[in-house]
PDB file of C-alpha atoms in Angstrom:
ATOM      1  CA  MET A 155      -8.939 -37.015 -10.581  1.00  0.00           C
ATOM      2  CA  ASN A 156      -5.805 -35.976  -7.245  1.00  0.00           C
ATOM      3  CA  GLY A 157      -2.995 -36.290  -9.934  1.00  0.00           C
ATOM      4  CA  ILE A 158      -4.683 -33.883 -12.051  1.00  0.00           C
ATOM      5  CA  MET A 159      -5.639 -31.408  -9.188  1.00  0.00           C
ATOM      6  CA  GLU A 160      -1.467 -31.626  -7.634  1.00  0.00           C
ATOM      7  CA  ALA A 161      -0.579 -30.566 -11.220  1.00  0.00           C
ATOM      8  CA  GLY A 162      -2.324 -27.906 -11.441  1.00  0.00           C
ATOM      9  CA  ALA A 163      -1.569 -26.563  -8.695  1.00  0.00           C
ATOM     10  CA  THR A 164       1.588 -26.919  -9.053  1.00  0.00           C
ATOM     11  CA  ALA A 165       1.680 -25.024 -12.096  1.00  0.00           C
ATOM     12  CA  LEU A 166       0.034 -22.561 -10.512  1.00  0.00           C
ATOM     13  CA  VAL A 167       2.979 -22.084  -7.710  1.00  0.00           C
ATOM     14  CA  PRO A 168       5.078 -19.237  -8.474  1.00  0.00           C
ATOM     15  CA  THR A 169       8.946 -20.560  -9.196  1.00  0.00           C
ATOM     16  CA  ALA A 170      11.831 -19.377  -8.891  1.00  0.00           C
ATOM     17  CA  SER A 171      13.683 -17.285 -12.077  1.00  0.00           C
ATOM     18  CA  PRO A 172      17.154 -17.837 -11.949  1.00  0.00           C
ATOM     19  CA  ALA A 173      17.815 -14.441 -14.192  1.00  0.00           C
ATOM     20  CA  ARG A 174      17.674 -12.116 -11.369  1.00  0.00           C
ATOM     21  CA  ASP A 175      16.895 -13.338  -7.836  1.00  0.00           C
ATOM     22  CA  LEU A 176      15.969 -10.245  -5.925  1.00  0.00           C
ATOM     23  CA  SER A 177      17.722  -9.308  -2.468  1.00  0.00           C
ATOM     24  CA  PRO A 178      16.005  -7.982   0.324  1.00  0.00           C
ATOM     25  CA  ASP A 179      16.610  -4.762   0.603  1.00  0.00           C
ATOM     26  CA  ALA A 180      17.800  -3.439  -2.137  1.00  0.00           C
ATOM     27  CA  ASP A 181      17.038  -5.064  -5.126  1.00  0.00           C
ATOM     28  CA  CYS A 182      13.043  -4.160  -3.687  1.00  0.00           C
ATOM     29  CA  ASP A 183      14.366  -1.300  -3.723  1.00  0.00           C
ATOM     30  CA  ALA A 184      15.027  -0.306  -7.067  1.00  0.00           C
ATOM     31  CA  PHE A 185      11.953  -2.378  -8.114  1.00  0.00           C
ATOM     32  CA  ILE A 186       9.429   0.185  -6.333  1.00  0.00           C
ATOM     33  CA  LYS A 187      11.551   2.858  -7.616  1.00  0.00           C
ATOM     34  CA  ASP A 188      11.808   1.156 -10.985  1.00  0.00           C
ATOM     35  CA  ILE A 189       7.250   0.717 -11.032  1.00  0.00           C
ATOM     36  CA  TYR A 190       6.874   4.419  -9.680  1.00  0.00           C
ATOM     37  CA  ASP A 191       9.538   5.795 -12.039  1.00  0.00           C
ATOM     38  CA  GLN A 192       7.743   3.502 -15.776  1.00  0.00           C
ATOM     39  CA  TYR A 193       4.540   3.182 -14.514  1.00  0.00           C
ATOM     40  CA  GLY A 194       3.405   5.291 -11.963  1.00  0.00           C
ATOM     41  CA  PRO A 195       1.902   8.339 -13.845  1.00  0.00           C
ATOM     42  CA  LEU A 196      -0.117   5.768 -16.368  1.00  0.00           C
ATOM     43  CA  LEU A 197      -1.088   4.086 -13.569  1.00  0.00           C
ATOM     44  CA  VAL A 198      -2.540   7.205 -10.884  1.00  0.00           C
ATOM     45  CA  ARG A 199      -4.280   8.787 -15.133  1.00  0.00           C
ATOM     46  CA  TYR A 200      -5.477   5.012 -15.685  1.00  0.00           C
ATOM     47  CA  ALA A 201      -7.045   4.697 -11.971  1.00  0.00           C
ATOM     48  CA  THR A 202      -7.939   7.914 -11.792  1.00  0.00           C
ATOM     49  CA  ARG A 203     -10.295   7.605 -15.642  1.00  0.00           C
ATOM     50  CA  LEU A 204     -12.115   4.646 -13.903  1.00  0.00           C
ATOM     51  CA  LEU A 205     -12.823   6.941 -11.073  1.00  0.00           C
ATOM     52  CA  ASP A 206     -14.308   9.482 -13.593  1.00  0.00           C
ATOM     53  CA  GLY A 207     -12.088  12.131 -12.685  1.00  0.00           C
ATOM     54  CA  ASP A 208     -11.125  11.668  -8.709  1.00  0.00           C
ATOM     55  CA  TRP A 209      -6.569  12.102  -8.810  1.00  0.00           C
ATOM     56  CA  HIS A 210      -6.981  11.532  -5.441  1.00  0.00           C
ATOM     57  CA  LYS A 211      -8.688   7.958  -5.090  1.00  0.00           C
ATOM     58  CA  GLY A 212      -6.672   7.207  -8.653  1.00  0.00           C
ATOM     59  CA  GLU A 213      -3.483   7.739  -6.108  1.00  0.00           C
ATOM     60  CA  ASP A 214      -4.297   6.051  -3.241  1.00  0.00           C
ATOM     61  CA  ILE A 215      -5.052   3.452  -5.668  1.00  0.00           C
ATOM     62  CA  PHE A 216      -1.620   3.589  -7.602  1.00  0.00           C
ATOM     63  CA  GLN A 217      -0.103   3.416  -4.215  1.00  0.00           C
ATOM     64  CA  GLU A 218      -1.849   0.199  -2.915  1.00  0.00           C
ATOM     65  CA  THR A 219      -1.027  -0.801  -6.347  1.00  0.00           C
ATOM     66  CA  ALA A 220       2.773  -0.823  -5.765  1.00  0.00           C
ATOM     67  CA  ALA A 221       2.262  -1.500  -1.659  1.00  0.00           C
ATOM     68  CA  ARG A 222       0.917  -4.634  -3.443  1.00  0.00           C
ATOM     69  CA  ALA A 223       3.572  -5.167  -5.972  1.00  0.00           C
ATOM     70  CA  TRP A 224       6.530  -5.042  -3.231  1.00  0.00           C
ATOM     71  CA  LYS A 225       5.280  -7.687  -1.064  1.00  0.00           C
ATOM     72  CA  HIS A 226       4.884  -9.948  -4.923  1.00  0.00           C
ATOM     73  CA  ALA A 227       8.813  -8.507  -5.832  1.00  0.00           C
ATOM     74  CA  ARG A 228      10.494 -11.851  -5.666  1.00  0.00           C
ATOM     75  CA  PHE A 229       7.948 -13.124  -7.935  1.00  0.00           C
ATOM     76  CA  LEU A 230       7.637  -9.723  -9.933  1.00  0.00           C
ATOM     77  CA  GLY A 231      11.137  -8.932 -10.282  1.00  0.00           C
ATOM     78  CA  SER A 232      12.068 -11.804 -12.326  1.00  0.00           C
ATOM     79  CA  ARG A 233       9.600 -11.191 -14.627  1.00  0.00           C
ATOM     80  CA  ASN A 234       9.636  -7.919 -16.373  1.00  0.00           C
ATOM     81  CA  GLU A 235       7.524  -9.474 -18.845  1.00  0.00           C
ATOM     82  CA  ARG A 236       4.197  -9.856 -17.166  1.00  0.00           C
ATOM     83  CA  LEU A 237       4.504  -7.046 -14.593  1.00  0.00           C
ATOM     84  CA  ARG A 238       2.510  -4.316 -17.039  1.00  0.00           C
ATOM     85  CA  PRO A 239      -0.152  -6.201 -17.097  1.00  0.00           C
ATOM     86  CA  TRP A 240       0.221  -6.985 -13.737  1.00  0.00           C
ATOM     87  CA  LEU A 241       0.160  -3.718 -12.180  1.00  0.00           C
ATOM     88  CA  PHE A 242      -2.690  -2.324 -14.532  1.00  0.00           C
ATOM     89  CA  THR A 243      -4.795  -5.333 -13.918  1.00  0.00           C
ATOM     90  CA  VAL A 244      -4.532  -5.039  -9.634  1.00  0.00           C
ATOM     91  CA  ALA A 245      -5.294  -0.917 -10.182  1.00  0.00           C
ATOM     92  CA  ARG A 246      -8.473  -2.151 -11.925  1.00  0.00           C
ATOM     93  CA  ASN A 247     -10.097  -4.989  -9.305  1.00  0.00           C
ATOM     94  CA  LEU A 248      -8.734  -1.750  -6.506  1.00  0.00           C
ATOM     95  CA  VAL A 249     -10.912   0.264  -8.794  1.00  0.00           C
ATOM     96  CA  ILE A 250     -13.854  -2.012  -8.986  1.00  0.00           C
ATOM     97  CA  ASP A 251     -13.570  -3.422  -4.634  1.00  0.00           C
ATOM     98  CA  HIS A 252     -13.735   1.211  -4.140  1.00  0.00           C
ATOM     99  CA  HIS A 253     -17.005   0.508  -6.324  1.00  0.00           C
ATOM    100  CA  ARG A 254     -18.360  -1.880  -4.963  1.00  0.00           C
ATOM    101  CA  ALA A 255     -17.273  -0.787  -1.655  1.00  0.00           C
ATOM    102  CA  ARG A 256     -19.121   2.750  -1.834  1.00  0.00           C
ATOM    103  CA  GLN A 257     -22.538   0.527  -3.290  1.00  0.00           C
ATOM    104  CA  VAL A 258     -22.821  -1.781   0.017  1.00  0.00           C
ATOM    105  CA  ARG A 259     -21.081   1.944   2.445  1.00  0.00           C
ATOM    106  CA  PRO A 260     -22.808   4.451   0.015  1.00  0.00           C
ATOM    107  CA  LEU A 261     -21.126   7.708   1.667  1.00  0.00           C
ATOM    108  CA  GLU A 262     -22.891   9.140   4.292  1.00  0.00           C
ATOM    109  CA  LEU A 263     -23.144  12.891   4.355  1.00  0.00           C
ATOM    110  CA  MET A 264     -23.659  14.579   7.842  1.00  0.00           C
ATOM    111  CA  PRO A 265     -25.469  17.772   7.693  1.00  0.00           C
ATOM    112  CA  VAL A 266     -22.241  20.919   6.855  1.00  0.00           C
ATOM    113  CA  GLU A 267     -23.181  22.520   9.328  1.00  0.00           C
ATOM    114  CA  GLU A 268     -21.935  19.866  11.825  1.00  0.00           C
ATOM    115  CA  LEU A 269     -18.286  19.852  10.914  1.00  0.00           C
ATOM    116  CA  ASP A 270     -16.055  20.147  13.096  1.00  0.00           C
ATOM    117  CA  THR A 271     -12.520  22.303  11.664  1.00  0.00           C
ATOM    118  CA  SER A 272     -11.002  22.376  14.999  1.00  0.00           C
ATOM    119  CA  SER A 273      -7.768  20.826  15.628  1.00  0.00           C
ATOM    120  CA  ASP A 274      -4.848  20.605  18.384  1.00  0.00           C
ATOM    121  CA  SER A 275      -1.902  23.365  17.352  1.00  0.00           C
ATOM    122  CA  THR A 276      -2.228  26.987  18.270  1.00  0.00           C
ATOM    123  CA  ALA A 277      -1.231  28.287  14.818  1.00  0.00           C
ATOM    124  CA  SER A 278      -4.090  25.661  13.422  1.00  0.00           C
ATOM    125  CA  THR A 279      -6.951  26.644  15.784  1.00  0.00           C
ATOM    126  CA  ILE A 280      -5.691  30.648  14.925  1.00  0.00           C
ATOM    127  CA  ASN A 281      -5.852  29.573  10.867  1.00  0.00           C
ATOM    128  CA  SER A 282      -9.076  27.627  11.759  1.00  0.00           C
ATOM    129  CA  HIS A 283     -11.004  30.559  13.335  1.00  0.00           C
ATOM    130  CA  GLY A 284      -9.891  32.632  10.007  1.00  0.00           C
ATOM    131  CA  VAL A 285     -11.263  30.209   7.952  1.00  0.00           C
ATOM    132  CA  MET A 286     -15.161  29.660   9.534  1.00  0.00           C
ATOM    133  CA  GLN A 287     -14.902  33.450   9.646  1.00  0.00           C
ATOM    134  CA  ALA A 288     -14.686  33.566   6.621  1.00  0.00           C
ATOM    135  CA  LEU A 289     -16.812  31.393   5.309  1.00  0.00           C
ATOM    136  CA  GLY A 290     -19.552  32.605   7.767  1.00  0.00           C
ATOM    137  CA  GLU A 291     -19.016  36.265   5.271  1.00  0.00           C
ATOM    138  CA  LEU A 292     -20.236  32.848   2.527  1.00  0.00           C
ATOM    139  CA  ASN A 293     -23.378  31.959   1.926  1.00  0.00           C
ATOM    140  CA  GLU A 294     -25.096  29.505   1.649  1.00  0.00           C
ATOM    141  CA  GLN A 295     -24.738  27.590  -1.087  1.00  0.00           C
ATOM    142  CA  GLN A 296     -21.111  28.126  -1.194  1.00  0.00           C
ATOM    143  CA  GLN A 297     -20.074  26.863   2.159  1.00  0.00           C
ATOM    144  CA  THR A 298     -22.133  24.141   2.181  1.00  0.00           C
ATOM    145  CA  VAL A 299     -19.944  23.842  -1.500  1.00  0.00           C
ATOM    146  CA  ILE A 300     -16.532  24.982   0.050  1.00  0.00           C
ATOM    147  CA  ARG A 301     -17.694  22.079   2.843  1.00  0.00           C
ATOM    148  CA  LEU A 302     -18.232  18.928   1.003  1.00  0.00           C
ATOM    149  CA  MET A 303     -15.871  19.229  -1.254  1.00  0.00           C
ATOM    150  CA  TYR A 304     -13.096  20.404   0.313  1.00  0.00           C
ATOM    151  CA  VAL A 305     -13.546  19.439   3.984  1.00  0.00           C
ATOM    152  CA  LEU A 306     -15.353  16.207   2.930  1.00  0.00           C
ATOM    153  CA  GLU A 307     -13.098  15.643   0.070  1.00  0.00           C
ATOM    154  CA  CYS A 308     -16.412  14.392  -1.533  1.00  0.00           C
ATOM    155  CA  SER A 309     -16.379  14.607  -5.211  1.00  0.00           C
ATOM    156  CA  VAL A 310     -18.454  16.478  -8.106  1.00  0.00           C
ATOM    157  CA  ASP A 311     -20.340  13.959  -8.540  1.00  0.00           C
ATOM    158  CA  GLN A 312     -20.046  12.598  -4.402  1.00  0.00           C
ATOM    159  CA  ALA A 313     -21.160  17.032  -4.409  1.00  0.00           C
ATOM    160  CA  ALA A 314     -24.151  16.854  -6.616  1.00  0.00           C
ATOM    161  CA  GLU A 315     -25.759  13.621  -5.260  1.00  0.00           C
ATOM    162  CA  HIS A 316     -25.823  15.273  -1.935  1.00  0.00           C
ATOM    163  CA  LEU A 317     -27.595  19.049  -3.395  1.00  0.00           C
ATOM    164  CA  GLY A 318     -29.371  17.654  -5.935  1.00  0.00           C
ATOM    165  CA  ILE A 319     -27.826  19.452  -8.357  1.00  0.00           C
ATOM    166  CA  PRO A 320     -25.890  18.660 -12.085  1.00  0.00           C
ATOM    167  CA  PRO A 321     -22.488  18.492 -11.399  1.00  0.00           C
ATOM    168  CA  GLY A 322     -21.649  21.605 -13.135  1.00  0.00           C
ATOM    169  CA  THR A 323     -23.117  24.030 -11.460  1.00  0.00           C
ATOM    170  CA  VAL A 324     -21.247  22.180  -8.700  1.00  0.00           C
ATOM    171  CA  LYS A 325     -18.101  23.231 -10.106  1.00  0.00           C
ATOM    172  CA  SER A 326     -19.175  27.067 -10.569  1.00  0.00           C
ATOM    173  CA  ARG A 327     -20.156  26.937  -7.314  1.00  0.00           C
ATOM    174  CA  ALA A 328     -17.027  25.885  -5.865  1.00  0.00           C
ATOM    175  CA  PHE A 329     -15.213  28.470  -8.143  1.00  0.00           C
ATOM    176  CA  TYR A 330     -16.709  30.999  -7.474  1.00  0.00           C
ATOM    177  CA  ALA A 331     -16.998  30.257  -3.626  1.00  0.00           C
ATOM    178  CA  VAL A 332     -13.531  29.341  -3.450  1.00  0.00           C
ATOM    179  CA  ARG A 333     -12.672  32.883  -5.466  1.00  0.00           C
ATOM    180  CA  ALA A 334     -15.320  34.608  -2.572  1.00  0.00           C
ATOM    181  CA  LEU A 335     -13.781  32.404   0.675  1.00  0.00           C
ATOM    182  CA  ARG A 336     -10.481  33.888  -1.051  1.00  0.00           C
ATOM    183  CA  ARG A 337     -11.128  37.170  -0.878  1.00  0.00           C
ATOM    184  CA  ALA A 338     -12.592  37.071   2.531  1.00  0.00           C
ATOM    185  CA  LEU A 339      -8.995  35.702   4.108  1.00  0.00           C
ATOM    186  CA  GLU A 340      -6.916  37.963   1.949  1.00  0.00           C
ATOM    187  CA  LYS A 341      -9.658  40.995   3.872  1.00  0.00           C
ATOM    188  CA  GLN A 342      -9.003  39.028   7.424  1.00  0.00           C
ATOM    189  CA  GLY A 343      -5.231  38.980   6.540  1.00  0.00           C
ATOM    190  CA  ILE A 344      -4.757  35.369   6.344  1.00  0.00           C
ATOM    191  CA  LEU A 345      -3.409  35.065   2.973  1.00  0.00           C
ATOM    192  CA  GLY A 346      -1.188  37.450   1.473  1.00  0.00           C
ATOM    193  CA  VAL A 347      -2.557  39.752  -1.706  1.00  0.00           C
ATOM    194  CA  ALA A 348      -0.988  38.458  -4.107  1.00  0.00           C
ATOM    195  CA  GLY A 349      -0.055  40.878  -6.517  1.00  0.00           C
TER     196      GLY A 349
END
């Protein structure tokens, strides 16, 4: 039995391929650049689809996938035929981990009114003050959807769940809220009037 385990263990150990040996910096950088160029858009779309349209999280999943590929560049760089399936498997597993983490630690939504949008720089503070004033001109539904989707960065589904309304209603409210906010900011002179 010990011989079987040893034989099985050696089969799982990656062997160096004589076809291509990556040098520490140049080949590794080229390898990652190839991943971004060849697989970046595909992996982002794939992850986004698995994440119910959350494009930003899909990009995060791709970044983590690329980072893991970088860690395994010596092994993956010499096995081009296995690279694509490996990347898609890693991305899928990261999405599954994300979903599991959300189930264990659901989004804790604080009351929208308690959000602190302050910033350190003077220009940001002035702009933040203007944005807060402009938000104050919106009705309560519009303020809530702006804060949920753009400050807390909730997905449409998360905002819909929090508000207890259908996702389509969230999208509609967000559209009209952003339009009203833009008008309020233009009125204050923070945004230039597009003409």
